mmCIF file of C-alpha atoms in Angstrom:
data_model
loop_
_atom_site.group_PDB
_atom_site.id
_atom_site.type_symbol
_atom_site.label_atom_id
_atom_site.label_comp_id
_atom_site.label_asym_id
_atom_site.label_seq_id
_atom_site.Cartn_x
_atom_site.Cartn_y
_atom_site.Cartn_z
ATOM 1 C CA ALA A 42 10.359 -16.205 7.297
ATOM 2 C CA ALA A 43 13.233 -14.636 5.316
ATOM 3 C CA PRO A 44 13.287 -11.512 7.891
ATOM 4 C CA LEU A 45 14.336 -13.857 10.695
ATOM 5 C CA ALA A 46 17.051 -15.582 8.714
ATOM 6 C CA GLY A 47 19.741 -14.156 10.822
ATOM 7 C CA LEU A 48 18.205 -15.045 14.311
ATOM 8 C CA PRO A 49 18.835 -17.909 16.470
ATOM 9 C CA GLU A 50 16.477 -21.105 15.602
ATOM 10 C CA VAL A 51 14.741 -21.029 18.457
ATOM 11 C CA GLU A 52 14.055 -17.730 18.333
ATOM 12 C CA ARG A 53 12.587 -17.905 14.754
ATOM 13 C CA ALA A 54 10.647 -20.835 15.911
ATOM 14 C CA ALA A 55 9.064 -18.992 18.995
ATOM 15 C CA LEU A 56 8.789 -15.592 16.785
ATOM 16 C CA LEU A 57 6.797 -17.452 14.358
ATOM 17 C CA TYR A 58 4.640 -19.163 16.752
ATOM 18 C CA ARG A 59 4.105 -15.655 18.300
ATOM 19 C CA MET A 60 2.968 -14.179 14.871
ATOM 20 C CA LEU A 61 0.402 -16.607 14.648
ATOM 21 C CA MET A 62 -0.809 -16.480 18.188
ATOM 22 C CA LEU A 63 -1.500 -12.831 17.815
ATOM 23 C CA ASN A 64 -2.762 -12.613 13.922
ATOM 24 C CA LEU A 65 -5.093 -15.880 13.938
ATOM 25 C CA ARG A 66 -8.410 -16.572 15.281
ATOM 26 C CA TYR A 67 -10.093 -20.046 15.443
ATOM 27 C CA ASP A 68 -12.992 -20.777 12.725
ATOM 28 C CA TYR A 69 -15.232 -22.437 14.956
ATOM 29 C CA GLU A 70 -18.143 -21.930 12.328
ATOM 30 C CA ALA A 71 -16.019 -23.988 9.897
ATOM 31 C CA LEU A 72 -15.652 -26.448 12.868
ATOM 32 C CA GLU A 73 -19.526 -26.907 13.377
ATOM 33 C CA ARG A 74 -19.951 -26.988 9.511
ATOM 34 C CA ARG A 75 -17.358 -29.858 9.605
ATOM 35 C CA ASP A 76 -16.647 -29.557 5.714
ATOM 36 C CA GLY A 77 -13.220 -30.968 5.131
ATOM 37 C CA LYS A 78 -13.165 -28.596 1.809
ATOM 38 C CA ASP A 79 -13.581 -25.478 3.743
ATOM 39 C CA PRO A 80 -10.007 -23.614 3.403
ATOM 40 C CA ALA A 81 -10.532 -23.425 7.520
ATOM 41 C CA PHE A 82 -8.881 -27.032 7.317
ATOM 42 C CA ALA A 83 -6.030 -26.030 5.540
ATOM 43 C CA TYR A 84 -3.143 -23.156 5.796
ATOM 44 C CA LEU A 85 -4.817 -21.349 2.731
ATOM 45 C CA GLY A 86 -7.845 -20.499 5.080
ATOM 46 C CA ALA A 87 -5.737 -19.143 7.615
ATOM 47 C CA LEU A 88 -3.577 -17.112 5.147
ATOM 48 C CA ARG A 89 -6.684 -15.819 3.415
ATOM 49 C CA ARG A 90 -9.111 -15.294 6.125
ATOM 50 C CA GLY A 91 -7.015 -14.951 9.057
ATOM 51 C CA LYS A 92 -8.907 -17.591 11.035
ATOM 52 C CA ALA A 93 -8.566 -21.411 10.745
ATOM 53 C CA VAL A 94 -9.294 -24.804 12.649
ATOM 54 C CA CYS A 95 -6.005 -26.590 14.364
ATOM 55 C CA ASN A 96 -5.300 -28.514 11.238
ATOM 56 C CA GLY A 97 -4.914 -25.090 9.083
ATOM 57 C CA VAL A 98 -3.042 -23.617 11.983
ATOM 58 C CA SER A 99 -0.809 -26.708 12.497
ATOM 59 C CA GLN A 100 -0.140 -26.774 8.838
ATOM 60 C CA LEU A 101 0.539 -22.897 8.426
ATOM 61 C CA TYR A 102 2.883 -23.109 11.446
ATOM 62 C CA SER A 103 4.721 -26.044 9.624
ATOM 63 C CA LEU A 104 5.105 -24.208 6.605
ATOM 64 C CA LEU A 105 6.415 -21.304 7.923
ATOM 65 C CA LEU A 106 8.996 -23.585 9.920
ATOM 66 C CA TYR A 107 10.006 -25.328 6.868
ATOM 67 C CA ALA A 108 10.722 -21.780 4.998
ATOM 68 C CA SER A 109 12.875 -20.995 8.047
ATOM 69 C CA GLY A 110 14.861 -24.211 7.648
ATOM 70 C CA ILE A 111 13.692 -25.654 10.976
ATOM 71 C CA PRO A 112 12.031 -29.124 10.601
ATOM 72 C CA SER A 113 8.505 -30.166 12.020
ATOM 73 C CA GLN A 114 6.074 -32.739 11.806
ATOM 74 C CA ILE A 115 2.217 -32.325 12.449
ATOM 75 C CA VAL A 116 0.621 -34.571 15.167
ATOM 76 C CA ILE A 117 -2.833 -36.215 14.680
ATOM 77 C CA GLY A 118 -4.526 -36.910 17.949
ATOM 78 C CA CYS A 119 -7.248 -35.745 20.356
ATOM 79 C CA VAL A 120 -8.252 -33.814 23.102
ATOM 80 C CA GLY A 121 -10.919 -33.551 25.606
ATOM 81 C CA GLU A 122 -13.548 -36.187 25.008
ATOM 82 C CA GLU A 123 -11.617 -37.539 21.982
ATOM 83 C CA GLU A 124 -12.114 -34.523 19.712
ATOM 84 C CA LEU A 125 -9.758 -34.979 16.867
ATOM 85 C CA HIS A 126 -7.048 -32.341 17.189
ATOM 86 C CA ALA A 127 -3.629 -31.551 15.452
ATOM 87 C CA TRP A 128 -0.671 -29.585 16.536
ATOM 88 C CA ASN A 129 3.209 -29.491 15.702
ATOM 89 C CA LEU A 130 6.288 -31.484 16.851
ATOM 90 C CA VAL A 131 9.440 -28.893 16.296
ATOM 91 C CA GLU A 132 13.036 -29.974 16.038
ATOM 92 C CA LEU A 133 15.621 -27.361 17.737
ATOM 93 C CA GLU A 134 19.051 -28.429 18.022
ATOM 94 C CA GLY A 135 18.314 -32.015 17.883
ATOM 95 C CA ARG A 136 15.657 -31.921 20.271
ATOM 96 C CA TRP A 137 11.775 -32.358 19.813
ATOM 97 C CA TYR A 138 9.205 -29.979 21.303
ATOM 98 C CA HIS A 139 5.292 -29.968 21.074
ATOM 99 C CA CYS A 140 3.783 -27.038 20.150
ATOM 100 C CA ASP A 141 0.327 -26.383 20.117
ATOM 101 C CA CYS A 142 -0.744 -22.487 18.528
ATOM 102 C CA THR A 143 -4.237 -23.392 18.173
ATOM 103 C CA TRP A 144 -4.454 -23.607 22.131
ATOM 104 C CA ASP A 145 -2.668 -20.177 22.203
ATOM 105 C CA LEU A 146 -4.478 -18.012 19.940
ATOM 106 C CA GLY A 147 -5.028 -14.881 21.215
ATOM 107 C CA CYS A 148 -3.288 -15.510 24.363
ATOM 108 C CA ARG A 149 -0.680 -12.850 25.487
ATOM 109 C CA ARG A 150 1.775 -15.745 26.634
ATOM 110 C CA PRO A 151 1.978 -19.086 25.071
ATOM 111 C CA ARG A 152 1.521 -22.175 27.505
ATOM 112 C CA TYR A 153 1.870 -24.788 24.632
ATOM 113 C CA LEU A 154 5.314 -23.727 23.243
ATOM 114 C CA PHE A 155 8.248 -26.123 23.297
ATOM 115 C CA ARG A 156 6.564 -28.801 25.606
ATOM 116 C CA ASP A 157 8.008 -32.143 26.231
ATOM 117 C CA ASP A 158 5.611 -35.374 26.025
ATOM 118 C CA ARG A 159 4.588 -35.520 29.822
ATOM 119 C CA ALA A 160 3.255 -32.031 29.677
ATOM 120 C CA PHE A 161 1.597 -32.526 26.677
ATOM 121 C CA CYS A 162 -0.158 -35.931 27.834
ATOM 122 C CA ALA A 163 -2.036 -33.945 30.422
ATOM 123 C CA ASP A 164 -4.790 -32.666 27.929
ATOM 124 C CA HIS A 165 -3.370 -34.204 24.566
ATOM 125 C CA MET A 166 -3.617 -37.672 23.057
ATOM 126 C CA TRP A 167 -1.638 -39.236 20.415
ATOM 127 C CA LEU A 168 0.155 -42.339 19.514
ATOM 128 C CA PRO A 169 4.024 -41.544 20.664
ATOM 129 C CA GLU A 170 5.224 -44.552 18.793
ATOM 130 C CA ARG A 171 4.078 -42.490 15.497
ATOM 131 C CA TYR A 172 6.071 -39.424 16.523
ATOM 132 C CA PRO A 173 9.648 -38.420 17.757
ATOM 133 C CA ALA A 174 9.904 -38.145 21.641
ATOM 134 C CA ALA A 175 9.747 -34.904 23.008
ATOM 135 C CA LYS A 176 12.039 -35.585 26.313
ATOM 136 C CA SER A 177 12.215 -31.822 27.554
ATOM 137 C CA SER A 178 10.653 -28.605 27.673
ATOM 138 C CA LEU A 179 12.381 -25.300 26.627
ATOM 139 C CA SER A 180 11.978 -21.961 28.780
ATOM 140 C CA LEU A 181 12.292 -18.787 26.791
ATOM 141 C CA PRO A 182 13.530 -15.548 28.320
ATOM 142 C CA ASP A 183 10.917 -13.087 28.915
ATOM 143 C CA ALA A 184 12.790 -10.662 26.457
ATOM 144 C CA ILE A 185 11.641 -12.581 23.290
ATOM 145 C CA TRP A 186 8.061 -11.773 24.350
ATOM 146 C CA LYS A 187 8.541 -8.219 24.702
ATOM 147 C CA LYS A 188 10.080 -8.086 21.198
ATOM 148 C CA GLU A 189 7.402 -6.328 18.653
ATOM 149 C CA VAL A 190 7.123 -9.151 16.178
ATOM 150 C CA LYS A 191 6.268 -6.232 13.114
ATOM 151 C CA GLU A 192 9.161 -4.222 14.073
ATOM 152 C CA LEU A 193 11.496 -7.137 14.251
ATOM 153 C CA LEU A 194 10.174 -8.126 10.732
ATOM 154 C CA CYS A 195 10.420 -4.683 9.372
ATOM 155 C CA ILE A 196 14.004 -3.832 10.397
ATOM 156 C CA ASN A 197 15.054 -7.487 9.523
ATOM 157 C CA TRP A 198 13.632 -7.204 5.887
ATOM 158 C CA LYS A 199 15.906 -4.450 5.146
ATOM 159 C CA LYS A 200 18.687 -6.815 5.483
ATOM 160 C CA VAL A 201 16.975 -9.652 3.283
ATOM 161 C CA PRO A 202 18.972 -9.720 -0.397
ATOM 162 C CA ALA A 203 16.453 -8.938 -2.853
#
């Protein structure tokens, strides 16, 4: 997260999200085993093996956001036929937004980044009284998705003091 330190908060959160979208895979085998001790259920699985279930993905995104100075919370809820699911609420400039990196893994463009409660309740369920309200969605300029994350990290890494 340090190489992104000079960027605006929204851009840092979006680039971290994109980095996960492009580099993680969903661990279907771990989900089938349903062994909560499997590393795929925590951020370590995502870091060590490059794949995780929703809880591991949301933990890793939350950890990266924390390292970037961006507040977030992990939401525990359901999707579909009451299947347990985890995703993030991210606070940017005093407003909260839903982000579900798990559902965007492998996609070219995010569909579940910086969305409001109304957009998320179409296919996600949670207890809203337990979490901050996400009252609006946030659109990002196309230019941010044209940036190469690897290139940006390498350029900015040189600017970070040792």
